[in-house]
Coordinates of N, CA and C in Angstrom, one line a residue:
M1 N -9.1 15.7 6.3 CA -8.4 16.6 5.7 C -8.2 14.8 4.8
Y2 N -8.4 14.2 4.9 CA -7.9 13.0 4.6 C -8.9 12.7 3.2
E3 N -10.4 12.8 3.5 CA -11.9 12.6 2.6 C -11.2 13.6 1.5
F4 N -11.3 15.3 1.9 CA -10.8 16.4 1.2 C -10.1 16.0 -0.2
I5 N -8.9 15.0 0.6 CA -7.5 15.5 -0.3 C -8.0 14.7 -1.3
Q6 N -8.4 12.9 -0.9 CA -8.5 12.0 -1.7 C -9.6 12.1 -2.7
K7 N -11.0 12.9 -2.7 CA -11.6 13.0 -3.5 C -12.0 14.0 -4.7
A8 N -10.5 15.4 -4.3 CA -9.5 16.3 -4.9 C -8.9 15.7 -5.8
H9 N -8.2 14.8 -5.5 CA -7.5 13.6 -6.0 C -7.6 13.1 -7.1
S10 N -8.8 12.5 -6.5 CA -9.8 11.5 -8.1 C -10.7 12.3 -8.7
G11 N -10.7 13.5 -8.1 CA -11.5 14.6 -9.2 C -11.2 14.9 -10.4
W12 N -10.0 15.4 -9.4 CA -9.5 15.5 -10.6 C -8.4 15.3 -10.9
A13 N -8.1 13.9 -11.5 CA -7.7 12.7 -12.4 C -8.2 13.2 -13.5
Y14 N -9.8 13.6 -13.2 CA -10.7 13.1 -14.9 C -10.1 13.8 -15.7
L15 N -10.0 15.8 -15.4 CA -9.6 16.4 -15.6 C -8.2 16.2 -16.2
V16 N -6.8 15.9 -15.4 CA -5.7 15.3 -16.2 C -6.5 14.6 -17.0
L17 N -6.6 13.5 -17.4 CA -6.7 12.1 -18.2 C -7.2 13.3 -19.9
L18 N -8.4 14.3 -18.9 CA -9.2 14.6 -20.4 C -7.9 15.6 -20.8
F19 N -7.1 16.7 -20.9 CA -6.5 17.4 -21.2 C -5.1 16.4 -22.1
L20 N -4.8 15.9 -21.1 CA -3.8 14.7 -22.0 C -4.3 13.8 -23.3
F21 N -5.2 13.6 -22.9 CA -5.8 13.1 -23.7 C -5.8 13.8 -25.4
I22 N -6.4 15.1 -25.1 CA -6.5 16.3 -25.8 C -5.1 16.7 -26.1
A23 N -4.5 16.7 -25.5 CA -2.4 17.2 -26.1 C -2.0 16.1 -26.7
V24 N -2.7 15.0 -26.3 CA -2.2 13.8 -26.8 C -2.4 14.0 -28.9
V25 N -3.8 13.6 -28.5 CA -4.6 14.0 -29.5 C -4.3 14.7 -31.0
N26 N -4.3 16.2 -30.2 CA -3.6 17.5 -31.3 C -1.8 17.4 -31.4
A27 N -1.0 16.5 -30.8 CA -0.2 16.4 -30.7 C 0.2 15.4 -32.4
L28 N -0.9 14.3 -31.8 CA -0.7 13.2 -33.3 C -1.0 13.5 -34.2
I29 N -2.5 14.8 -34.2 CA -2.6 15.5 -35.5 C -2.0 16.3 -36.0
G30 N -1.6 17.2 -35.0 CA -0.3 18.0 -35.8 C 1.1 17.3 -36.7
Y31 N 1.6 16.8 -35.9 CA 3.0 15.8 -36.1 C 2.5 14.8 -38.1
S32 N 1.1 14.5 -37.6 CA 0.7 13.6 -39.2 C 0.0 15.5 -40.7
S33 N -0.2 15.4 -40.2 CA -0.5 16.8 -41.1 C 0.2 17.4 -41.1
K34 N 1.4 18.2 -40.6 CA 2.5 18.7 -41.1 C 2.0 20.2 -41.1
K35 N 0.9 20.4 -40.0 CA 0.4 22.1 -39.6 C 1.3 22.6 -39.2
E36 N 1.2 23.8 -38.9 CA 2.3 24.6 -37.9 C 2.0 24.6 -36.6
F37 N 2.8 25.0 -35.9 CA 2.7 24.4 -34.2 C 2.4 26.0 -33.8
T38 N 0.9 26.3 -33.5 CA 0.5 27.6 -33.1 C 0.5 28.0 -31.7
G39 N 0.1 28.8 -30.8 CA -0.1 29.0 -29.9 C -1.5 28.3 -29.5
K40 N -2.4 27.9 -29.7 CA -3.6 27.1 -29.4 C -2.3 26.1 -28.7
D41 N -1.8 25.5 -30.0 CA -0.8 23.9 -29.7 C -0.3 23.7 -28.1
R42 N 0.0 24.8 -28.3 CA 1.6 24.8 -26.8 C 0.0 25.7 -25.7
K43 N -0.5 25.7 -26.1 CA -1.9 25.8 -24.0 C -1.8 25.0 -24.1
L44 N -2.5 24.1 -25.0 CA -3.1 22.8 -24.9 C -2.2 22.0 -23.8
A45 N -0.5 21.9 -24.6 CA -0.1 21.3 -24.1 C 0.7 21.7 -22.7
L46 N 0.7 22.6 -22.1 CA 0.8 23.6 -20.8 C -0.2 23.0 -20.0
F47 N -1.6 22.7 -20.3 CA -2.6 23.3 -19.1 C -2.7 21.2 -18.9
A48 N -2.1 20.5 -20.2 CA -1.9 19.2 -19.7 C -0.9 18.9 -18.9
L49 N 0.1 19.6 -18.7 CA 1.6 20.1 -17.8 C 0.9 20.3 -16.4
I50 N 0.2 21.8 -16.3 CA -0.2 22.4 -15.0 C -1.3 21.4 -14.4
F51 N -2.3 20.8 -15.2 CA -3.1 19.3 -14.8 C -2.3 18.6 -14.1
T52 N -1.1 18.3 -14.8 CA -0.4 17.1 -14.0 C 0.4 17.1 -12.6
H53 N 0.6 18.6 -12.7 CA 1.7 19.0 -11.9 C 1.1 18.9 -10.5
I54 N -0.6 20.1 -10.7 CA -1.1 20.1 -9.5 C -1.6 18.4 -9.2
Q55 N -2.2 17.8 -10.2 CA -2.7 16.7 -9.8 C -1.4 15.6 -8.5
F56 N -0.3 15.4 -8.8 CA 1.0 15.6 -8.4 C 1.4 15.9 -6.8
V57 N 1.2 17.7 -6.9 CA 1.2 18.0 -5.6 C -0.1 17.1 -4.5
F58 N -1.8 17.4 -5.6 CA -2.5 16.7 -4.1 C -2.8 15.1 -3.7
G59 N -1.6 14.3 -5.2 CA -1.4 12.5 -5.1 C 0.0 12.9 -3.9
L60 N 0.7 13.2 -3.5 CA 1.7 13.8 -2.9 C 1.3 14.1 -1.1
V61 N 0.3 15.1 -1.2 CA -0.5 15.1 -0.2 C -1.3 13.9 0.6
L62 N -1.9 13.7 -0.3 CA -2.7 12.1 0.0 C -1.7 11.2 0.5
Y63 N 0.3 10.8 -0.3 CA 0.8 9.9 0.6 C 0.9 9.8 1.7
F64 N 0.9 11.0 2.1 CA 1.4 11.3 3.8 C 0.2 11.5 4.5
V65 N -1.0 11.0 4.4 CA -2.0 11.6 4.8 C -2.8 10.0 5.0
S66 N -3.1 9.2 4.1 CA -3.8 8.2 3.6 C -3.3 7.1 4.0
P67 N -4.1 6.1 4.5 CA -3.7 4.8 4.9 C -3.4 3.9 4.7
L68 N -3.6 4.2 3.0 CA -3.1 3.6 1.8 C -2.4 3.6 1.2
G69 N -1.4 4.4 1.8 CA -0.3 5.4 1.2 C 1.5 4.8 1.8
K70 N 1.9 5.8 2.6 CA 3.3 5.7 3.3 C 2.9 4.4 4.0
A71 N 1.9 4.6 4.7 CA 1.5 4.0 5.7 C 1.8 2.7 6.0
V72 N 1.6 1.8 4.4 CA 1.8 0.9 3.9 C 2.9 0.3 3.5
L73 N 3.6 1.0 3.2 CA 4.5 0.8 2.0 C 5.0 0.0 2.0
G74 N 5.4 -1.3 3.1 CA 6.1 -2.8 3.1 C 5.0 -3.7 2.6
E75 N 3.5 -3.8 2.7 CA 3.2 -4.2 2.0 C 3.8 -5.1 0.8
M76 N 4.4 -5.7 0.3 CA 4.7 -6.5 -1.2 C 3.6 -7.4 -1.0
K77 N 2.7 -8.5 0.0 CA 2.3 -9.8 -0.5 C 0.7 -9.1 -1.3
N78 N 0.1 -7.9 -0.4 CA -1.0 -7.9 -1.1 C -1.2 -6.8 -2.5
A79 N -1.5 -6.8 -3.5 CA -1.7 -6.5 -4.9 C -2.6 -5.1 -4.5
E80 N -3.1 -4.4 -3.7 CA -3.6 -3.6 -4.0 C -3.1 -2.5 -3.1
L81 N -2.4 -3.3 -2.1 CA -1.8 -2.0 -1.0 C -0.4 -1.6 -1.9
R82 N 0.1 -2.9 -2.5 CA 1.7 -2.3 -3.4 C 1.1 -1.4 -4.7
L83 N -0.7 -1.7 -4.9 CA -0.6 -0.3 -6.2 C -0.3 0.9 -5.4
T84 N -1.4 1.0 -4.0 CA -1.3 2.2 -4.1 C -0.4 2.4 -3.1
S85 N 0.6 2.3 -2.8 CA 1.9 2.3 -1.9 C 3.0 2.7 -2.7
L86 N 3.1 2.0 -3.5 CA 4.1 1.7 -4.3 C 4.0 2.3 -5.8
E87 N 3.3 1.4 -6.1 CA 3.4 1.1 -7.4 C 2.5 2.6 -8.4
H88 N 1.7 3.2 -7.5 CA 1.1 3.9 -8.7 C 1.7 5.7 -8.4
P89 N 2.3 5.6 -6.9 CA 2.8 6.9 -6.7 C 4.0 7.3 -7.6
L90 N 5.5 5.9 -8.1 CA 6.2 5.7 -8.7 C 5.6 5.8 -10.0
I91 N 5.2 5.2 -10.7 CA 5.3 5.0 -12.6 C 4.7 6.6 -12.5
N92 N 3.8 6.7 -11.7 CA 2.8 8.3 -11.9 C 4.4 9.4 -12.2
I93 N 4.6 9.2 -11.0 CA 6.1 10.4 -11.4 C 7.2 10.2 -11.9
I94 N 7.4 9.1 -12.2 CA 7.7 8.5 -13.9 C 7.1 9.3 -14.8
A95 N 5.9 9.5 -14.8 CA 5.2 9.5 -15.8 C 5.1 11.1 -16.0
I96 N 4.9 11.8 -15.1 CA 4.8 13.7 -15.0 C 6.2 13.8 -15.5
I97 N 7.2 13.3 -14.9 CA 8.8 13.3 -15.5 C 8.7 13.3 -16.8
L98 N 8.1 12.2 -17.5 CA 7.9 12.4 -18.8 C 7.8 13.1 -19.7
I99 N 6.5 13.7 -18.9 CA 5.6 14.9 -19.4 C 6.4 15.6 -19.4
T100 N 6.9 16.7 -18.5 CA 7.8 17.9 -18.6 C 9.4 17.5 -19.2
I101 N 10.0 16.5 -19.0 CA 10.6 16.5 -20.2 C 10.1 16.7 -21.9
G102 N 9.4 16.4 -22.1 CA 8.5 16.6 -23.3 C 8.0 18.3 -23.7
W103 N 8.1 18.6 -22.4 CA 7.9 20.3 -22.5 C 8.2 21.2 -22.7
S104 N 9.7 20.5 -21.9 CA 11.1 21.1 -22.1 C 12.1 21.1 -23.1
K105 N 11.8 20.2 -23.8 CA 12.2 19.5 -25.2 C 11.9 20.7 -25.8
H106 N 10.4 20.4 -25.9 CA 9.9 21.5 -27.2 C 10.1 22.6 -28.0
K107 N 11.1 23.4 -25.8 CA 11.0 25.0 -26.4 C 12.3 25.3 -27.2
K108 N 13.2 24.2 -26.9 CA 14.4 24.0 -27.7 C 14.1 24.1 -28.7
L109 N 13.3 23.4 -29.4 CA 12.8 23.2 -31.1 C 12.3 23.9 -32.0
T110 N 12.4 24.4 -33.4 CA 12.2 25.2 -34.0 C 11.4 24.9 -34.8
D111 N 11.3 23.7 -35.3 CA 10.7 23.4 -36.2 C 9.7 22.9 -35.6
S112 N 7.6 23.1 -36.8 CA 6.7 22.3 -35.7 C 6.5 21.1 -36.2
T113 N 6.6 20.2 -36.9 CA 6.9 18.5 -36.9 C 7.9 18.1 -36.0
S114 N 8.5 18.7 -35.6 CA 9.9 18.3 -34.5 C 9.0 18.6 -33.0
K115 N 8.0 19.7 -32.5 CA 7.9 19.8 -31.8 C 6.0 19.1 -31.3
F116 N 5.1 18.9 -32.6 CA 4.4 17.7 -32.7 C 5.0 16.5 -32.2
K117 N 6.1 16.5 -32.6 CA 6.8 14.7 -32.3 C 7.4 14.6 -31.0
T118 N 7.8 16.1 -30.2 CA 8.1 15.4 -29.0 C 7.0 15.6 -28.0
F119 N 6.2 16.1 -28.0 CA 5.1 16.0 -27.7 C 4.0 14.8 -27.8
A120 N 3.8 14.2 -28.7 CA 3.2 12.9 -29.5 C 4.2 12.1 -28.5
I121 N 5.4 12.2 -28.1 CA 6.0 11.0 -28.0 C 6.1 10.7 -25.8
F122 N 6.5 12.4 -26.1 CA 6.8 12.0 -24.4 C 5.1 12.3 -23.3
Y123 N 4.1 12.8 -24.2 CA 3.2 12.7 -23.5 C 1.9 11.3 -24.0
T124 N 2.2 11.1 -24.8 CA 1.6 9.5 -24.5 C 2.3 8.6 -23.8
L125 N 4.1 8.5 -23.7 CA 4.3 7.4 -22.6 C 3.5 7.9 -21.5
G126 N 3.6 9.4 -21.2 CA 3.0 9.5 -19.9 C 1.6 9.3 -19.6
L127 N 0.8 9.5 -20.7 CA -0.8 9.1 -20.5 C -1.0 7.4 -19.7
V128 N -0.2 6.6 -20.7 CA -0.1 5.3 -21.2 C 0.7 5.0 -19.5
L129 N 1.5 5.2 -18.7 CA 1.6 4.6 -17.5 C 0.8 5.2 -16.7
I130 N -0.1 6.6 -16.5 CA -0.8 7.0 -16.0 C -1.7 5.8 -15.8
L131 N -2.2 6.3 -17.4 CA -3.4 4.6 -17.5 C -3.8 3.3 -16.7
S132 N -1.6 3.0 -16.5 CA -1.9 1.6 -16.3 C -1.8 1.4 -15.0
R133 N -1.4 2.9 -13.9 CA -1.4 2.4 -12.6 C -2.3 3.0 -12.0
I134 N -3.4 3.4 -12.4 CA -4.8 4.1 -12.0 C -5.2 3.4 -11.0
P135 N -5.7 3.2 -9.8 CA -5.7 2.0 -8.7 C -8.5 2.2 -9.4
W136 N -7.8 1.1 -10.5 CA -9.6 1.2 -11.1 C -10.5 0.9 -9.8
K137 N -10.2 0.1 -8.7 CA -11.3 -0.3 -8.0 C -11.6 0.4 -7.4
L138 N -10.6 1.7 -6.7 CA -11.2 2.4 -5.8 C -11.5 3.6 -6.8
W139 N -11.5 3.1 -7.6 CA -12.4 5.0 -8.7 C -13.6 4.8 -8.9
F140 N -13.7 3.7 -8.9 CA -15.4 3.4 -9.6 C -16.4 3.1 -8.5

């Protein structure tokens, strides 16, 4: 089970990064060009949100079944173990919270520019945090 969840978590990460990147670029373009916020823009942001939440579920399961997760949580001297047991989960949870806040805040806004700005800020912060804590050595 561990290997399946680990491969699903790693593979799904490509889709998460792709959708987040597309949503961020779309928000930045929409904000800078002052275009009207449409259903397509909403769907792009929604797919990025859904994909990050599915990734979170994979990661949560993996954290409890992996020998690099909860089992080595106290190993702070080893940078690789600290990354997989503490930094990666914690920072990515913060990133997903920011993405979720961005989604929630946009629903209360009526102005297209404000919606794009909200997505640009929160989704970009989430993407940067996720990219900062990917265990690159384990990924490639």
